[in-house]
Amino acid sequence: MCGIVGYIGKRQVFPILIKGLKRLEYRGYDSAGVAMINDNGDLSVYKTKGKVADLERFCEDKDISGTVGIAHTRWATHGEPSSVNAHPHYSESKNIAIIHNGIIENYADLKKKLVADGVKFRSDTDTEVIVQLIEYIQTRKNVDLLTAVRFALTQLFGAYAIAVLDKRDKDQIIAARKQSPLVIGIGEDEFFLGSDATPIIEYTDKVVYLEDDNIAVIRRGEDLKVVNTLNDTLNPEVCTVD
């Protein structure tokens, strides 16, 4: 079991991400990391083997500004526990970052094809295959992030809950799930993301539980949009959590 946290809104994101990760520590993990688009527009990924407290110490001298970000605690499946294999993972250009719960069963075949086309990988994880595939589609087909995510998901076999950031659009998080839980909290001009409601309920009691093959487009200043891989707009139920 791994933990996912995300936020976009007006508050400083780093404290929210760290507090959320601490609330998910009960799930067990061997590494932790965050990805944030800072005030300068840079996409920064900070991650380390060990506990959330180790991640906090690692970030003490880093730029942790920004109001949008995603965070993750990892239990190693593909690749040993290490800072390299910890989430989030960059795309090759470092324009895109991803976090992921679940296992991609056909990652080896996808990776082989991407490597044959010249894509360079940094880790041993199945997760990095997803973000490299998204960027590959985005670049080759000249499409936006949502379209690239939709096309990429149709090629994945297995389970996933993902959240994706693109530094070229600091007002958006794309999230999706299949056979792995993902919850979106709806606040006032802000959104929260979690692998369960634990990191969210401090801030809002309004949540959407994504269903299989749902893709959420979470944009600053706009209503939550949920589509499927065919880009059909869905109408998810907004629930009230005690």
XYZ file of C-alpha atoms in Angstrom, residues 112-216:
105
model
C 11.423 -1.759 -24.343
C 9.523 0.108 -27.075
C 10.275 3.510 -25.571
C 13.974 2.724 -25.153
C 14.086 1.564 -28.772
C 12.764 4.997 -29.739
C 15.519 6.706 -27.778
C 13.800 7.474 -24.459
C 16.275 7.429 -21.541
C 15.129 6.092 -18.177
C 16.490 7.003 -14.742
C 14.881 4.350 -12.504
C 13.937 0.666 -12.419
C 10.254 1.322 -11.716
C 7.115 0.557 -13.661
C 5.887 4.044 -12.709
C 8.507 5.863 -14.768
C 7.196 4.055 -17.840
C 3.860 5.866 -17.419
C 5.311 9.376 -17.324
C 7.729 8.652 -20.180
C 4.853 7.267 -22.249
C 2.711 10.333 -21.523
C 5.461 12.681 -22.670
C 6.250 10.512 -25.699
C 2.610 10.713 -26.827
C 2.380 14.418 -26.016
C 5.453 15.194 -28.093
C 4.889 12.843 -31.021
C 1.186 13.644 -31.437
C 1.432 17.314 -30.377
C -1.497 17.017 -27.954
C -2.308 18.514 -24.561
C -1.619 16.755 -21.267
C -5.141 15.377 -20.804
C -5.161 13.820 -24.259
C -1.704 12.326 -23.730
C -2.798 10.849 -20.385
C -5.958 9.397 -21.943
C -4.026 7.758 -24.771
C -1.357 6.446 -22.402
C -3.870 4.855 -20.037
C -5.379 2.810 -22.846
C -1.979 1.101 -23.242
C -1.561 0.150 -19.576
C -2.463 -3.267 -18.190
C -2.721 -3.440 -14.422
C -3.749 -1.214 -11.531
C -3.054 2.454 -11.038
C -3.920 5.604 -9.193
C -1.885 8.457 -10.629
C -1.458 12.194 -10.306
C 0.415 14.185 -12.946
C 1.935 17.693 -12.974
C 3.219 19.602 -16.013
C 5.353 22.649 -15.233
C 4.022 24.387 -18.350
C 0.582 24.536 -16.706
C 0.840 25.430 -13.010
C -2.938 25.593 -12.670
C -3.677 21.905 -13.325
C -3.334 18.427 -11.873
C -4.475 15.405 -13.877
C -5.455 12.364 -11.785
C -6.794 8.945 -12.760
C -7.528 5.549 -11.272
C -8.123 1.912 -12.074
C -8.361 -0.738 -9.338
C -6.557 1.543 -6.888
C -8.433 4.121 -4.786
C -8.219 7.873 -5.307
C -10.228 10.605 -3.574
C -10.601 14.279 -4.487
C -11.520 16.833 -1.837
C -13.407 19.922 -2.967
C -12.810 23.091 -0.946
C -13.380 26.775 -1.602
C -11.226 27.608 -4.631
C -8.959 24.666 -3.805
C -8.736 20.902 -4.330
C -7.105 18.119 -2.370
C -6.073 14.652 -3.492
C -5.557 11.502 -1.479
C -5.344 7.747 -1.734
C -7.998 7.862 0.990
C -9.832 10.667 2.794
C -7.388 10.823 5.731
C -5.247 13.718 4.392
C -8.340 15.625 3.198
C -10.910 15.730 5.990
C -9.109 18.453 7.937
C -9.807 20.860 5.087
C -13.153 19.823 3.562
C -15.933 17.276 3.999
C -16.888 17.309 0.300
C -15.202 14.527 -1.647
C -15.453 12.641 -4.926
C -14.391 8.998 -5.015
C -13.105 8.363 -8.515
C -14.294 5.151 -10.149
C -12.351 2.841 -12.435
C -11.232 4.471 -15.694
C -12.111 7.958 -14.391
C -9.737 10.822 -15.205
C -10.038 14.011 -13.153
